[in-house]
GROMACS .gro file of C-alpha atoms in nm:
model
  196
    1GLN     CA    1  -0.018   0.019   0.004
    2HIS     CA    2   0.311   0.233  -0.111
    3SER     CA    3   0.368   0.227   0.306
    4THR     CA    4   0.745   0.331   0.471
    5HIS     CA    5   0.846   0.069   0.725
    6GLU     CA    6   1.085   0.166   0.948
    7THR     CA    7   1.276  -0.098   1.258
    8ILE     CA    8   1.508   0.066   1.476
    9GLU     CA    9   1.715  -0.245   1.620
   10ILE     CA   10   1.961  -0.233   1.926
   11THR     CA   11   2.119  -0.578   2.007
   12THR     CA   12   2.388  -0.640   2.238
   13GLY     CA   13   2.608  -0.952   2.322
   14LEU     CA   14   2.550  -1.043   2.710
   15ALA     CA   15   2.808  -1.362   2.661
   16LYS     CA   16   3.057  -1.470   2.447
   17ASN     CA   17   2.787  -1.673   2.217
   18PHE     CA   18   2.502  -1.488   2.343
   19GLU     CA   19   2.321  -1.184   2.206
   20LEU     CA   20   1.976  -0.964   2.302
   21GLY     CA   21   1.804  -0.785   2.034
   22PHE     CA   22   1.538  -0.492   2.082
   23TYR     CA   23   1.288  -0.380   1.776
   24LEU     CA   24   1.077  -0.076   1.757
   25PHE     CA   25   0.814  -0.107   1.436
   26THR     CA   26   0.718   0.201   1.300
   27ASN     CA   27   0.538   0.294   0.990
   28VAL     CA   28   0.442   0.587   0.755
   29THR     CA   29   0.133   0.570   0.509
   30ALA     CA   30  -0.032   0.858   0.313
   31GLY     CA   31  -0.328   0.996   0.511
   32HIS     CA   32  -0.215   0.805   0.831
   33GLY     CA   33   0.076   0.980   0.917
   34PHE     CA   34   0.378   0.813   1.155
   35GLN     CA   35   0.215   0.514   1.328
   36PHE     CA   36   0.415   0.302   1.592
   37VAL     CA   37   0.319  -0.071   1.517
   38GLY     CA   38   0.491  -0.276   1.765
   39THR     CA   39   0.801  -0.405   1.944
   40HIS     CA   40   1.006  -0.748   1.912
   41ILE     CA   41   1.241  -0.877   2.163
   42ARG     CA   42   1.528  -1.094   2.007
   43PRO     CA   43   1.767  -1.355   2.217
   44ARG     CA   44   2.009  -1.530   1.973
   45ILE     CA   45   2.257  -1.774   2.103
   46THR     CA   46   2.538  -1.926   1.872
   47ALA     CA   47   2.748  -2.230   1.838
   48PRO     CA   48   3.109  -2.186   1.993
   49LEU     CA   49   3.385  -2.194   1.718
   50SER     CA   50   3.548  -2.403   1.954
   51TRP     CA   51   3.310  -2.701   1.837
   52GLY     CA   52   3.484  -2.693   1.522
   53LEU     CA   53   3.124  -2.733   1.341
   54PRO     CA   54   3.116  -2.731   0.951
   55VAL     CA   55   2.885  -2.497   0.938
   56GLY     CA   56   2.791  -2.193   1.124
   57ILE     CA   57   2.480  -2.263   1.368
   58SER     CA   58   2.230  -2.017   1.548
   59LEU     CA   59   1.891  -2.035   1.712
   60SER     CA   60   1.730  -1.671   1.703
   61THR     CA   61   1.385  -1.642   1.836
   62GLU     CA   62   1.147  -1.297   1.852
   63ILE     CA   63   0.891  -1.280   2.115
   64GLY     CA   64   0.621  -0.958   2.069
   65TYR     CA   65   0.338  -0.744   1.971
   66GLN     CA   66   0.236  -0.550   1.681
   67LYS     CA   67  -0.085  -0.357   1.634
   68ALA     CA   68  -0.411  -0.539   1.490
   69ALA     CA   69  -0.428  -0.279   1.201
   70TYR     CA   70  -0.121  -0.385   1.042
   71SER     CA   71  -0.048  -0.755   1.107
   72ASP     CA   72  -0.349  -1.037   1.196
   73GLU     CA   73  -0.118  -1.161   1.473
   74THR     CA   74  -0.108  -0.936   1.769
   75TRP     CA   75   0.111  -1.155   1.938
   76ASN     CA   76   0.363  -1.406   1.799
   77ILE     CA   77   0.703  -1.555   1.828
   78GLU     CA   78   0.927  -1.647   1.551
   79ILE     CA   79   1.175  -1.921   1.582
   80ARG     CA   80   1.472  -1.902   1.335
   81PRO     CA   81   1.728  -2.140   1.304
   82ILE     CA   82   2.044  -2.024   1.087
   83VAL     CA   83   2.298  -2.195   0.919
   84ASP     CA   84   2.540  -2.060   0.706
   85LYS     CA   85   2.892  -2.119   0.540
   86GLN     CA   86   3.185  -1.879   0.420
   87TRP     CA   87   3.395  -2.056   0.121
   88ASP     CA   88   3.644  -1.797   0.045
   89LYS     CA   89   3.447  -1.537  -0.153
   90PHE     CA   90   3.113  -1.689  -0.155
   91TYR     CA   91   2.874  -1.706   0.134
   92ALA     CA   92   2.560  -1.892   0.203
   93ALA     CA   93   2.262  -1.904   0.451
   94PHE     CA   94   1.982  -2.099   0.512
   95ASN     CA   95   1.704  -1.996   0.771
   96PRO     CA   96   1.400  -2.283   0.856
   97THR     CA   97   1.190  -2.018   0.980
   98MET     CA   98   0.857  -2.118   1.186
   99GLY     CA   99   0.635  -1.811   1.272
  100ILE     CA  100   0.365  -1.929   1.564
  101SER     CA  101   0.064  -1.698   1.669
  102LEU     CA  102  -0.016  -1.645   2.008
  103SER     CA  103  -0.279  -1.425   1.957
  104GLY     CA  104  -0.487  -1.288   1.668
  105VAL     CA  105  -0.742  -1.344   1.408
  106SER     CA  106  -0.718  -1.700   1.312
  107GLY     CA  107  -0.670  -1.835   1.668
  108LYS     CA  108  -0.490  -2.092   1.565
  109HIS     CA  109  -0.109  -2.156   1.723
  110THR     CA  110   0.018  -2.398   1.440
  111PRO     CA  111   0.328  -2.310   1.300
  112ALA     CA  112   0.380  -2.172   0.996
  113PHE     CA  113   0.671  -2.229   0.757
  114GLU     CA  114   0.846  -1.936   0.658
  115PRO     CA  115   1.213  -1.975   0.523
  116ASN     CA  116   1.467  -1.751   0.439
  117VAL     CA  117   1.789  -1.791   0.177
  118LYS     CA  118   2.099  -1.584   0.123
  119LEU     CA  119   2.371  -1.634  -0.157
  120ALA     CA  120   2.614  -1.381  -0.163
  121TYR     CA  121   2.988  -1.322  -0.329
  122GLN     CA  122   3.230  -1.083  -0.250
  123PHE     CA  123   3.297  -0.943  -0.619
  124PHE     CA  124   3.520  -0.636  -0.484
  125LYS     CA  125   3.729  -0.567  -0.143
  126THR     CA  126   3.421  -0.435   0.020
  127THR     CA  127   3.142  -0.518  -0.182
  128ASN     CA  128   2.907  -0.868  -0.152
  129LEU     CA  129   2.649  -0.911  -0.401
  130GLY     CA  130   2.362  -1.152  -0.404
  131LEU     CA  131   2.014  -1.275  -0.384
  132GLU     CA  132   1.779  -1.329  -0.078
  133TYR     CA  133   1.459  -1.545  -0.054
  134TYR     CA  134   1.184  -1.519   0.178
  135GLY     CA  135   0.873  -1.711   0.143
  136GLY     CA  136   0.547  -1.785   0.338
  137MET     CA  137   0.412  -2.129   0.299
  138GLY     CA  138   0.126  -2.177   0.528
  139TYR     CA  139   0.076  -2.382   0.826
  140ILE     CA  140   0.319  -2.678   0.833
  141ASN     CA  141   0.067  -2.920   0.828
  142ASN     CA  142  -0.134  -2.755   0.549
  143PHE     CA  143   0.034  -2.550   0.290
  144ASP     CA  144  -0.116  -2.311   0.133
  145PRO     CA  145  -0.193  -2.333  -0.230
  146LEU     CA  146   0.090  -2.156  -0.453
  147ARG     CA  147  -0.127  -1.856  -0.559
  148ASP     CA  148  -0.172  -1.774  -0.197
  149GLN     CA  149   0.200  -1.824  -0.089
  150SER     CA  150   0.423  -1.559  -0.031
  151HIS     CA  151   0.767  -1.593  -0.235
  152ALA     CA  152   0.990  -1.287  -0.304
  153MET     CA  153   1.375  -1.257  -0.447
  154TYR     CA  154   1.565  -0.980  -0.375
  155LEU     CA  155   1.861  -0.866  -0.519
  156VAL     CA  156   2.105  -0.710  -0.240
  157TYR     CA  157   2.413  -0.551  -0.231
  158ASP     CA  158   2.625  -0.613   0.096
  159LEU     CA  159   2.910  -0.348   0.225
  160THR     CA  160   3.203  -0.620   0.376
  161GLY     CA  161   3.511  -0.580   0.575
  162ASN     CA  162   3.427  -0.284   0.795
  163VAL     CA  163   3.414  -0.333   1.147
  164LYS     CA  164   3.178  -0.026   1.228
  165TRP     CA  165   2.932   0.018   0.972
  166GLU     CA  166   2.702  -0.220   0.766
  167LEU     CA  167   2.500  -0.152   0.491
  168ASN     CA  168   2.247  -0.364   0.315
  169ILE     CA  169   2.050  -0.263  -0.008
  170GLY     CA  170   1.792  -0.469  -0.169
  171ALA     CA  171   1.534  -0.406  -0.429
  172GLY     CA  172   1.287  -0.711  -0.417
  173LEU     CA  173   0.985  -0.878  -0.661
  174GLY     CA  174   0.676  -1.035  -0.559
  175LEU     CA  175   0.681  -1.393  -0.724
  176THR     CA  176   0.340  -1.478  -0.643
  177GLN     CA  177  -0.028  -1.277  -0.641
  178SER     CA  178  -0.018  -1.243  -0.268
  179THR     CA  179   0.325  -1.127  -0.267
  180GLU     CA  180   0.391  -0.741  -0.274
  181LYS     CA  181   0.501  -0.684  -0.638
  182PHE     CA  182   0.807  -0.416  -0.568
  183VAL     CA  183   0.970  -0.397  -0.253
  184ALA     CA  184   1.302  -0.181  -0.170
  185LYS     CA  185   1.461  -0.216   0.147
  186ILE     CA  186   1.768  -0.043   0.306
  187LEU     CA  187   1.955  -0.179   0.620
  188VAL     CA  188   2.198   0.086   0.803
  189GLY     CA  189   2.412  -0.083   1.097
  190ARG     CA  190   2.680   0.102   1.314
  191ARG     CA  191   2.841  -0.124   1.589
  192ILE     CA  192   2.972   0.045   1.900
  193THR     CA  193   3.174  -0.126   2.175
  194TRP     CA  194   3.091  -0.026   2.510
  195LYS     CA  195   3.408  -0.064   2.700
  196LYS     CA  196   3.749  -0.275   2.544
   0.00000   0.00000   0.00000
């Protein structure tokens, strides 16, 4: 609906392999002005490098609230396993995400399958170019018909090798009739060291 969605995220490490994030969601739509949408809290734990695993493994869990005007689920939880691997200049990640409604219109609490995939290649010293896929297939015990599923593909740029700044810019196309036809996104992050 030609909306601009803004999210402020603050994340801090609490232990060597554990971090906690906080999200504040807002929205600007013509005729409605600036609106508060909701908040999420996100703990994430990562498998230590000392385990010597062939891939990176971590688990991120989001739980939070969003206004009913913006979501059919006012309270929900997202369970996001993250499996990734870096081969020289090539990077791949897979997130077999499950979204669970705690309170909402449907009244169902069955997990919905919402997979994400990222493939990227470092073409230049500070530049990764790649593809990101975001899906929403419906409840795990009864996938929606393809026309009602959400599938989007993004062409993305990532800033690499910068210890202070994070930058991700992407343009996405919806692949089904139930997906937004075009979405542009930009993520800007600043790393802050509170103490040495």
